[in-house]
Coordinates of C-alpha atoms and ligand atoms in Angstrom, one line a residue:
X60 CA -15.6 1.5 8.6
X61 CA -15.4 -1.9 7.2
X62 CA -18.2 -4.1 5.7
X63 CA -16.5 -6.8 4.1
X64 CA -13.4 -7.7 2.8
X65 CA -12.4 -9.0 -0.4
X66 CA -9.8 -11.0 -2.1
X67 CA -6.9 -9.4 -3.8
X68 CA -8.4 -6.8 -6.6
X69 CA -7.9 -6.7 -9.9
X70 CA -8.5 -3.3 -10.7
X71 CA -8.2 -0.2 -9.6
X72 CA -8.1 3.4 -10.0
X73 CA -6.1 6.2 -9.1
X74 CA -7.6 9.8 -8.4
X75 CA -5.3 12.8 -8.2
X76 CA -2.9 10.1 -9.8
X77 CA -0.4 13.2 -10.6
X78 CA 0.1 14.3 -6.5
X79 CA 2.1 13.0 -4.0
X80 CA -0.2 10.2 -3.2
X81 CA -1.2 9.2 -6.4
X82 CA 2.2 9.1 -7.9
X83 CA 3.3 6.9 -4.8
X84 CA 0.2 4.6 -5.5
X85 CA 1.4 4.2 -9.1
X86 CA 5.0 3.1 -8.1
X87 CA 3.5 1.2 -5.8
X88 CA 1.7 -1.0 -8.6
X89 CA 4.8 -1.1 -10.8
X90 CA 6.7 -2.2 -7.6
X91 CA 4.2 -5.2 -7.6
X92 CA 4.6 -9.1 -8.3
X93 CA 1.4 -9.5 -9.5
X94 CA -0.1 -5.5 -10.4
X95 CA -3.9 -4.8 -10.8
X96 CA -5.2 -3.2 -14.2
X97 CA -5.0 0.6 -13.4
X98 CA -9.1 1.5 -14.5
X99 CA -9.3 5.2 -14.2
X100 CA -6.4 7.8 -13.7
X101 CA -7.5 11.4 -12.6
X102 CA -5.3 14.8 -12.8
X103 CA -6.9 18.9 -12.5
X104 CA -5.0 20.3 -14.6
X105 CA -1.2 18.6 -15.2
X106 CA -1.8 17.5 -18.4
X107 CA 2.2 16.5 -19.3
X108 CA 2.3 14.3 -16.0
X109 CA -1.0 12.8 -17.1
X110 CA 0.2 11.8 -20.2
X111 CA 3.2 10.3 -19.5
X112 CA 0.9 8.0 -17.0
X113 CA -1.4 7.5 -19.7
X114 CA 1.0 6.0 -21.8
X115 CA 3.0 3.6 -19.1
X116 CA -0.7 2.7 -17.3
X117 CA -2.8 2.4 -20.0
X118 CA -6.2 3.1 -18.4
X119 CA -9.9 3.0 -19.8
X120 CA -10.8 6.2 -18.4
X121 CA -9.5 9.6 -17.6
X122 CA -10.9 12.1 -15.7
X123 CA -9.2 15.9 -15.9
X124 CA -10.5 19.4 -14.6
X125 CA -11.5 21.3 -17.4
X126 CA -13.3 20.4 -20.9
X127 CA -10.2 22.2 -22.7
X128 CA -7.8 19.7 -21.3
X129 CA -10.6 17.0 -22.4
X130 CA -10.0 18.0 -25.5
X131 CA -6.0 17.9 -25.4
X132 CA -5.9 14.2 -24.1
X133 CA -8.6 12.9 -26.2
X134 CA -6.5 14.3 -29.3
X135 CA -3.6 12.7 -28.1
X136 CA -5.5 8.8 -27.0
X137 CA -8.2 9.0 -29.0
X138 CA -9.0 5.2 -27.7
X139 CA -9.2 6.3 -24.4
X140 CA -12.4 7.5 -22.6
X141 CA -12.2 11.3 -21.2
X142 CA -14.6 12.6 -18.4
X143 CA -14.7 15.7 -16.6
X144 CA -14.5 16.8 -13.2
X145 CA -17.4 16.0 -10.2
X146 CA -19.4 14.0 -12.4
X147 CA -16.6 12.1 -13.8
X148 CA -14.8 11.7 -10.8
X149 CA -17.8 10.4 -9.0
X150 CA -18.9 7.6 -11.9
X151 CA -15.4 6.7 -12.6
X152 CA -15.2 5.9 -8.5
X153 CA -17.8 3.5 -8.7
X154 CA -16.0 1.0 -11.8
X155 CA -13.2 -0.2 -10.4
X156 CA -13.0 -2.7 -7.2
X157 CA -10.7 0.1 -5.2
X158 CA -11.0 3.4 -5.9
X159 CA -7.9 5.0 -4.2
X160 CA -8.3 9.1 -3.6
X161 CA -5.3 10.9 -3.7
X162 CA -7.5 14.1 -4.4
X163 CA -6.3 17.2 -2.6
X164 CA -8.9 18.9 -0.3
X165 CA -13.5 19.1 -0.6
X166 CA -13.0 18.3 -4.3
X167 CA -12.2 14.5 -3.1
X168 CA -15.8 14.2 -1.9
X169 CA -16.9 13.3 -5.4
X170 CA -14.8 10.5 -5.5
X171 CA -15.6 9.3 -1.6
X172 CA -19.2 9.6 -2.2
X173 CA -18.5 7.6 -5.8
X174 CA -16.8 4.7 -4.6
X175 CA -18.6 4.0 -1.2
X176 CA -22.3 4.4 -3.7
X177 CA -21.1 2.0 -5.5
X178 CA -20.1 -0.7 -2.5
X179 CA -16.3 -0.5 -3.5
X180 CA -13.3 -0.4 -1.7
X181 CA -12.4 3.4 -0.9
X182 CA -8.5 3.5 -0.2
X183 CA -8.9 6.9 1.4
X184 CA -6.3 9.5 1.8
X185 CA -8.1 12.8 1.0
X186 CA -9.5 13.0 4.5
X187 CA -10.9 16.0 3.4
X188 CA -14.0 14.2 2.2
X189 CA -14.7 12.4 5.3
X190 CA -14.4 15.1 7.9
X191 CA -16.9 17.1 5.7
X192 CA -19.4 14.3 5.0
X193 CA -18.3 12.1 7.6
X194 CA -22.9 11.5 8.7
X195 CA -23.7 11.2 4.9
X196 CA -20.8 8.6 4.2
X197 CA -21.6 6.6 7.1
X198 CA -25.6 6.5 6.2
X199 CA -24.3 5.7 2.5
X200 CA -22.5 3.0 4.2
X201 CA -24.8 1.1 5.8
X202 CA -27.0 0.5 2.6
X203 CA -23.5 -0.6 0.6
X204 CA -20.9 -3.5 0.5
X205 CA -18.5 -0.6 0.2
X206 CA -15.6 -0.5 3.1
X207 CA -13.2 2.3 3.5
X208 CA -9.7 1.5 3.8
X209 CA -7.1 4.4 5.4
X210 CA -4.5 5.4 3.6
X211 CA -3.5 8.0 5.9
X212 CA -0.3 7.0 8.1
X213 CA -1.4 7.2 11.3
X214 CA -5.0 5.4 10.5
X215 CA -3.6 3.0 8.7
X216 CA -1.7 2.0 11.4
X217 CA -4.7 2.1 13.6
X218 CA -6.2 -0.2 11.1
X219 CA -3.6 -2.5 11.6
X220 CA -3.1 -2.0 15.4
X221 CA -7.4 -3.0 15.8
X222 CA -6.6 -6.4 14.4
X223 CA -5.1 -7.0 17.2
X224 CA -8.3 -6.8 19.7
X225 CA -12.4 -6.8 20.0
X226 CA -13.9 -3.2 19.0
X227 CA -15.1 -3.0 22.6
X228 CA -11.5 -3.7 24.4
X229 CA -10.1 -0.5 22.7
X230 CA -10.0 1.8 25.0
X231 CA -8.4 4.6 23.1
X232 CA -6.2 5.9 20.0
X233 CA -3.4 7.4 20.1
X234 CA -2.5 9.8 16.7
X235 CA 1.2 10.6 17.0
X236 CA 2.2 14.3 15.1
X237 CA 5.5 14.9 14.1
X238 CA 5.1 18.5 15.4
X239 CA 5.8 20.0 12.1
X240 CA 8.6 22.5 11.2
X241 CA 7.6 24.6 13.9
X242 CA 7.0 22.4 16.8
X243 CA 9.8 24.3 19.2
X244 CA 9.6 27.6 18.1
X245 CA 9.1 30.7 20.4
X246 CA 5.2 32.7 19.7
X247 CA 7.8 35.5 18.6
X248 CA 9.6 33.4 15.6
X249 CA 6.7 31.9 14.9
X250 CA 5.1 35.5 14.1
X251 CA 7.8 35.9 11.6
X252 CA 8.2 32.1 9.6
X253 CA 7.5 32.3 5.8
X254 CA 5.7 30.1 3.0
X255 CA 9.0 28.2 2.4
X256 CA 9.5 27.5 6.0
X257 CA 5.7 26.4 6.4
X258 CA 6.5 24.2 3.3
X259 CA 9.6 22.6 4.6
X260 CA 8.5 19.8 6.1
X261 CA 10.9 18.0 9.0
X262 CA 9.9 14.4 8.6
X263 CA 7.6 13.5 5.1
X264 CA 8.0 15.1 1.4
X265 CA 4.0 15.7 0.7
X266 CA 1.7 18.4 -1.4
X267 CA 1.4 22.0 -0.3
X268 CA -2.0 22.3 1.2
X269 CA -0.8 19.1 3.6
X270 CA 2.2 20.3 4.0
X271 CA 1.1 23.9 5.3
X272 CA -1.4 21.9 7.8
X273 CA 1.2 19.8 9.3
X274 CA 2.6 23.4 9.8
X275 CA -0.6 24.5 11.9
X276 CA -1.3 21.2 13.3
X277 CA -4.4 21.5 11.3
X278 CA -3.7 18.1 9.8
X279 CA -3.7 16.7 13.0
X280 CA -6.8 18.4 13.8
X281 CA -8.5 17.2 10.5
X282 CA -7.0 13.5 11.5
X283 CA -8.5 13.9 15.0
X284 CA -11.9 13.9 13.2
X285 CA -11.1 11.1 10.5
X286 CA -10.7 8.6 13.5
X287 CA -13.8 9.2 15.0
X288 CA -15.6 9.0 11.8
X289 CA -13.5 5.8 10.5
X290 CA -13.4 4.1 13.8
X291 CA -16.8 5.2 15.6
X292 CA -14.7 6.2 18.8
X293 CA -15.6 9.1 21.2
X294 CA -13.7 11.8 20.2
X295 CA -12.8 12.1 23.7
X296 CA -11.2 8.2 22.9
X297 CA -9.2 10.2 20.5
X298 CA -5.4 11.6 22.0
X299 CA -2.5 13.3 20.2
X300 CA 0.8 13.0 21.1
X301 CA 3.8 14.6 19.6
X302 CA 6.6 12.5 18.3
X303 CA 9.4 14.6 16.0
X304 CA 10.7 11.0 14.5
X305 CA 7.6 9.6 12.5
X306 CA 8.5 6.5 13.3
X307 CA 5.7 5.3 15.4
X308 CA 2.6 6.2 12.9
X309 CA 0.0 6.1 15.9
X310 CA -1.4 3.4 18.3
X311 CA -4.2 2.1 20.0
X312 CA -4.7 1.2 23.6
X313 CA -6.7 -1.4 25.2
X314 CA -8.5 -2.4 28.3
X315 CA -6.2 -4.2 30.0
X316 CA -3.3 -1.3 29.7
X317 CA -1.5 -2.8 26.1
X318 CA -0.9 -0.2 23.9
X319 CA 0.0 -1.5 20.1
X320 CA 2.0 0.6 17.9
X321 CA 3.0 0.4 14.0
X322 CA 6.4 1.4 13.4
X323 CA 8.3 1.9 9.9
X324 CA 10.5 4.7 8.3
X325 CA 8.4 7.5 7.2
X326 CA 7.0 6.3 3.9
X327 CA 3.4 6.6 2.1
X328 CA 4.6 3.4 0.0
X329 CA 3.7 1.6 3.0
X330 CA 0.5 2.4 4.1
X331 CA -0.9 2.4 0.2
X332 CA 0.1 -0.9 -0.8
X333 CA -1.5 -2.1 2.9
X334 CA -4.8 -0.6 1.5
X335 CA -4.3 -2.2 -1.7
X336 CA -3.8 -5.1 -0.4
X337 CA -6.0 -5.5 2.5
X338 CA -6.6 -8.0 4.0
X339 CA -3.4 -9.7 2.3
X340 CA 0.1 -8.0 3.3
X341 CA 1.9 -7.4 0.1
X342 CA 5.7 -7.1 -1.1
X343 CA 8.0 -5.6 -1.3
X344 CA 8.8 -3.8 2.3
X345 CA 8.7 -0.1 2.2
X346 CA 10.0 2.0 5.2
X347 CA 11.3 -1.4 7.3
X348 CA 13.7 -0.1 10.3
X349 CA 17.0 -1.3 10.4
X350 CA 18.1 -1.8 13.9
X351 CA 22.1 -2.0 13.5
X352 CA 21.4 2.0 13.5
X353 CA 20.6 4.0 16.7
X354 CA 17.2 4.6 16.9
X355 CA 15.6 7.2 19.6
X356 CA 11.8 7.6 19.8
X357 CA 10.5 10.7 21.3
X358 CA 7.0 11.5 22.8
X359 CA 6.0 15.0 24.1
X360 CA 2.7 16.6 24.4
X361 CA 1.3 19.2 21.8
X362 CA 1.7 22.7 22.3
X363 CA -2.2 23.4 22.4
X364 CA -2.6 27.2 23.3
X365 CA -0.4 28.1 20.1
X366 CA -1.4 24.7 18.0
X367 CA -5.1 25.5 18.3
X368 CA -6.5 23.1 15.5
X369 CA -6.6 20.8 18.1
X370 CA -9.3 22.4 20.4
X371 CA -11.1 23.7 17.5
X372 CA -11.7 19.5 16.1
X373 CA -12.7 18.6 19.6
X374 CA -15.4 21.8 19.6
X375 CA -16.4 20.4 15.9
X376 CA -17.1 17.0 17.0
X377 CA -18.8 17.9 19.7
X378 CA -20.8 20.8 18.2
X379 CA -21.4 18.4 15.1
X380 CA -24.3 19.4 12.8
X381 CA -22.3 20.4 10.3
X382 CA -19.2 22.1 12.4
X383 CA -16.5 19.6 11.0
X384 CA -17.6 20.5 7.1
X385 CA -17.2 24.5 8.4
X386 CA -13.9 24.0 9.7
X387 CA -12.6 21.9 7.3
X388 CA -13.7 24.4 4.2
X389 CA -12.3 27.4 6.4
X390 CA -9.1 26.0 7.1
X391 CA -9.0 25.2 2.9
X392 CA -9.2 28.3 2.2
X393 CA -7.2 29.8 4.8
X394 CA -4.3 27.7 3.5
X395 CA -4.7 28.6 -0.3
X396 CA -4.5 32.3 0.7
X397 CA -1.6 31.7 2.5
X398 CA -0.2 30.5 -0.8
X399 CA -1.0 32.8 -2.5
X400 CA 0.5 35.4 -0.3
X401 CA -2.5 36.8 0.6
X402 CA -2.2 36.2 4.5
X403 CA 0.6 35.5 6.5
X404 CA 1.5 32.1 8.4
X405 CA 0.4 33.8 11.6
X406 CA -3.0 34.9 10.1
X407 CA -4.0 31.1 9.1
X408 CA -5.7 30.2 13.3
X409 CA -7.3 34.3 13.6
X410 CA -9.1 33.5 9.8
X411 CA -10.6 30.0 11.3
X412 CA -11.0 31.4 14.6
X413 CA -13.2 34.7 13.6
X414 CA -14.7 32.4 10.7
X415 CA -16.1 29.8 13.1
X416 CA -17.4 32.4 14.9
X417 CA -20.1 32.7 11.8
X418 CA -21.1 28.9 11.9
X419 CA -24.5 28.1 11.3
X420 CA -25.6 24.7 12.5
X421 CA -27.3 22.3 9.5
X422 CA -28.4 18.9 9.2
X423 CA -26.5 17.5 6.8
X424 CA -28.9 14.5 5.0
X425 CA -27.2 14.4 1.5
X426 CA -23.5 15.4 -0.4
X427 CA -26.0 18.5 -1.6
X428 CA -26.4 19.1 1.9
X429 CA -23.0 19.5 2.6
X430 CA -21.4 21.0 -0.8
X431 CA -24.0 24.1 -0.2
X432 CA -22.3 24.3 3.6
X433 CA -18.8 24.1 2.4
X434 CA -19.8 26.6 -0.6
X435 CA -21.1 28.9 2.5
X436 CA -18.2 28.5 4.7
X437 CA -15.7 29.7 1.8
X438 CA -17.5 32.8 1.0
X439 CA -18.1 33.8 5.0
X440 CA -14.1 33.1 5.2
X441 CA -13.3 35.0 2.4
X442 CA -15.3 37.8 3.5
X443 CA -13.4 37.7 7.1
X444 CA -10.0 37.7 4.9
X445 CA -10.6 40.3 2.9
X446 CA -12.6 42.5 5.7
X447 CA -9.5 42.1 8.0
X448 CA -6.4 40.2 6.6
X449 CA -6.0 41.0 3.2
X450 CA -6.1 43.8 0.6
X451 CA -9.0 42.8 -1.7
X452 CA -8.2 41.2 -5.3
Ligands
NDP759 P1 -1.0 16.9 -4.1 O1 -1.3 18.4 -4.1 O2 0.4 16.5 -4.3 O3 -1.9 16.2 -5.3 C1 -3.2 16.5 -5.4 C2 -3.9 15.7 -6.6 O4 -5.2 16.1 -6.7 C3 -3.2 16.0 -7.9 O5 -3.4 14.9 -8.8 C4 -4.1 17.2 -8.4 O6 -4.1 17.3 -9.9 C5 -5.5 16.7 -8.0 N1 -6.4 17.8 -7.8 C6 -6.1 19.1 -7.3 N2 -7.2 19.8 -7.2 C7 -8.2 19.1 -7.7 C8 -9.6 19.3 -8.0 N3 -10.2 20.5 -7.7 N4 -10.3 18.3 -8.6 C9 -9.8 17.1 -8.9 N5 -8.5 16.8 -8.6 C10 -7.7 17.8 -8.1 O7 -1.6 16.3 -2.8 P2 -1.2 15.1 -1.9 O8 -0.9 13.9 -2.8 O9 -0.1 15.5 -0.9 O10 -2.5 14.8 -1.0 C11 -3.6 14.2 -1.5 C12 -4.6 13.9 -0.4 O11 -3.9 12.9 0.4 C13 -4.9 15.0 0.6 O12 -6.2 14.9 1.0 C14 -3.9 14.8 1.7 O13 -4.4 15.3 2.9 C15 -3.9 13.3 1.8 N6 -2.6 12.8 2.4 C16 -1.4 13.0 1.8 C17 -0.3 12.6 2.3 C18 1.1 12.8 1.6 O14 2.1 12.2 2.1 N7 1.1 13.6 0.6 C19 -0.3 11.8 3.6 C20 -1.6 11.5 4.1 C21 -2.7 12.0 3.5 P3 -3.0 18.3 -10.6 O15 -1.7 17.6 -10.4 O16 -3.4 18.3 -12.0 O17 -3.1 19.6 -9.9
MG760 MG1 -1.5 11.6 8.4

C-alpha cells in the first residue's frame, strides 16, 4: 500500500511508545545521525515509563488511557498537551508526517485509521488494525496521500524484497515462522505447556499478546492476512514456511523462478528505522550477520492440523465480509484469558474454533462498521468461554 513517497521526515510520533515496539522506535531515534522531532508519545496506562520518555523526547502531545492519568502527567508537564484515548490517538495520528503504531491489539485501529485520514505515513506494526479494517483502510486510502509502511519483520522484508521486481512478476510470498516455542512438541506435551512456556519465546524478546500468538501460530495467521491486505496478493499467493532461525525474515518469488530473501539477526531495530526511513536506508546497522560464524538456515513446513490459525486466515480471507475482523477480536480475547489464567494454552484454537462457528457476515463500509463487529465478536467469545472453558468471574 504505497502512494507516494517522501523525503526524509522530520517528525514523528510514537504510539504505544512504552511497548516493545515503541521503546525500540525510540532507541532507534536516539541511535540516529540526524533524529526527527518526536510529535506525540502514547502509553495506556505506564505512567513512570511515560514520564521518563516525556522528559528525554520532549513531545508536544501525549496521549494516555484514562482521564486520571491525564491528570497526573499534566501536573507533572504542565506545557505539554494531554489527550485521551480513541479520540486522542486518532487526531494525534494525523499531525505528524509518520505516525509509527506500536499499539497492542483492535485498540491500534484509532491510530491506523488517524494517520492514513490524514495522508501520512503509517509505520505499521499493530497489524491488528489492518486485518480488522483491512476494506475500510484500503477505501480510506485511495482518497489520501497516506502510504503504509510495514514494520512487521517479515513485511518489511517483503517491502524490500518488491523493490526488486514489477508488481505483476511476483508470483508469490513467502512468510517464514520461526515455529514458536512449541514448534516440535508432541499433541500430548503440548496439552500440558504453561503461560511461562507460551511466553518464552525461542528466537525474538516481544509483548505478551505477540508473544502468546507466535505460540499458536496465530501471529502467522494474522500476518498471512496483513500481506494480502498490504500487498493486494491472492491469499492463495500467500505461503508459510517454518524457519526456527529467524534469520531469513520472509521472501518473495517471481515469474521467472528467483526467489529474493532479506536476511539479518533477529532485530526490530532493523525493520523500524527501514520504515522511518523509507525510501532512504539509514544508519547505523542493526542485526547485520557476521559470516566468520557458522550459520545454518533451516526450512520445514508448518505443522497445520495442530497449528490451526493457519487454515482458519485462509477461511477468513476467503469468507471475507467481515471474517478477518471476527477472528482477529476472538483470537484477542482468547489470548487475554489465557493471561489471565482463565483458559489453558490448549483451550486458546477450541475458543476460536467454536467462536467462529457464531460468525455473522457484515459489510464493513466505515471504522463504525467494524468496531461494532469486533465489540460483537468479544462478547459471543466470551460467552463460548465462560459457557464451556472457564468458571465465570
Ligand atoms: P507491548 O505489549 O509491549 O506494548 C503495547 C503498547 O500499547 C504499550 O505502549 C501499551 O501501553 C499500549 N497499549 C496497550 N493497550 C492499549 C490500549 N487499549 N490503548 C492504547 N494503547 C495501548 O506490545 P508490542 O510492542 O510487543 O507490540 C505492539 C504491536 O506491534 C502489536 O500489534 C504487535 O503485534 C506488533 N509487533 C510487535 C513485534 C515485537 O517484536 N514486539 C514484532 C512485530 C509486530 P502501556 O505500556 O501503558 O500498557
Ligand atoms: Mg512478524
Amino acid at each position: 500500500m504505497s502512494n507516494f513517497t517522501s523525503p526524509k521526515a522530520a517528525t514523528v510520533s510514537i504510539f504505544g511508545s512504552t511497548g516493545s515496539i515503541g521503546r525500540q522506535a525510540l532507541d532507534v531515534i536516539r541511535d540516529s545521525a540526524d533524529p526527527p522531532q518526536v510529535h506525540a508519545l502514547s502509553a495506556n496506562s505506564n505512567f513512570e515509563a511515560l514520564c521518563v520518555q516525556i522528559g528525554e523526547f520532549r513531545p508536544k502531545v501525549v496521549v494516555v488511557g484514562s482521564l486520571a492519568m491525564a491528570h497526573q502527567v499534566s501536573e507533572r508537564f504542565a506545557w505539554l498537551e494531554c489527550r485521551v484515548g480513541a479520540e486522542g490517538l486518532s487526531q494525534s495520528a494525523g499531525e505528524a508526517e509518520i505516525a509509527l503504531n506500536a499499539v497492542v491489539g483492535f485498540a491500534g485501529l484509532s491510530v491506523t485509521m488517524g494517520a492514513v485520514r490524514a495522508g501520512r505515513r503509517l509505520a505499521l506494526a499493530n497489524k491488528e488494525s489492518l486485518v480488522a479494517a483491512g476494506p475500510v483502510v484500503r477505501k480510506a486510502m485511495e482518497n489520501s496521500r497516506a502510504e503504509i509502511v510495514p514494520v512487521d519483520s517479515e513485511h518489511a522484508a517483503i517491502h524490500q524484497c518488491l523493490r526488486a521486481g514489477r508488481v505483476t512478476e511476483v508470483e508469490r510470498l513467502i512468510l517464514t515462522s520461526s515455529g514458536g516455542p512449541f514448534r516440535t512438541m508432541s499433541i500430548e506435551a503440548l496439552s500440558k505447556v504453561t503461560k511461562a512456556d507460551a511466553l518464552r519465546h525461542p528466537t525474538w524478546a516481544m509483548g505478551p499478546k505477540i508473544t502468546v500468538d507466535s505460540s499458536t501460530l496465530m501471529n502467522k495467521a494474522l500476518e498471512i492476512i496483513e500481506a494480502v491486505e498490504l500487498f493486494s496478493v491472492r491469499p492463495d499467493q500467500v505461503e508459510v514456511v517454518v524457519h526456527p532461525e529467524s534469520i531469513v525474515h520472509s521472501m518473495v518469488g517471481f515469474v521467472d523462478g528467483s526467489l529474493l530473501a532479506q536476511l539479518s539477526q533477529p532485530d526490530m531495530r532493523l525493520p523500524i528505522a527501514y520504515a522511518l526511513g523509507y525510501p532512504q536506508r539509514l544508519a547505523p546497522a542493526y542485526g547485520a550477520l557476521d559470516f566468520a560464524e557458522e550459520l545454518a538456515l533451516h526450512f520445514e513446513a508448518p505443522r497445520r492440523e495442530i497449528f490451526r490459525g493457519l487454515d482458519f486466515a485462509y477461511g477468513a480471507l476467503e469468507v471475507g465480509r467481515g471474517a478477518p475482523a471476527w477472528l482477529n477480536a476472538i483470537n484477542e480475547v482468547a489470548v487475554t484469558n489465557f493471561l489471565e489464567d482463565r483458559i489453558n494454552w490448549g483451550d486458546i484454537y477450541p475458543v476460536i474454533a467454536e467462536s467462529l462457528e457464531l460468525f455473522m457476515p457484515v459489510d464493513l463500509n466505515s471504522a463504525q462498521d467494524v468496531m461494532d463487529l469486533d465489540q460483537i465478536a468479544r462478547v459471543r467469545c466470551l460467552e463460548v468461554i465462560d459457557k464451556k472453558f472457564a468458571s465465570p468471574r
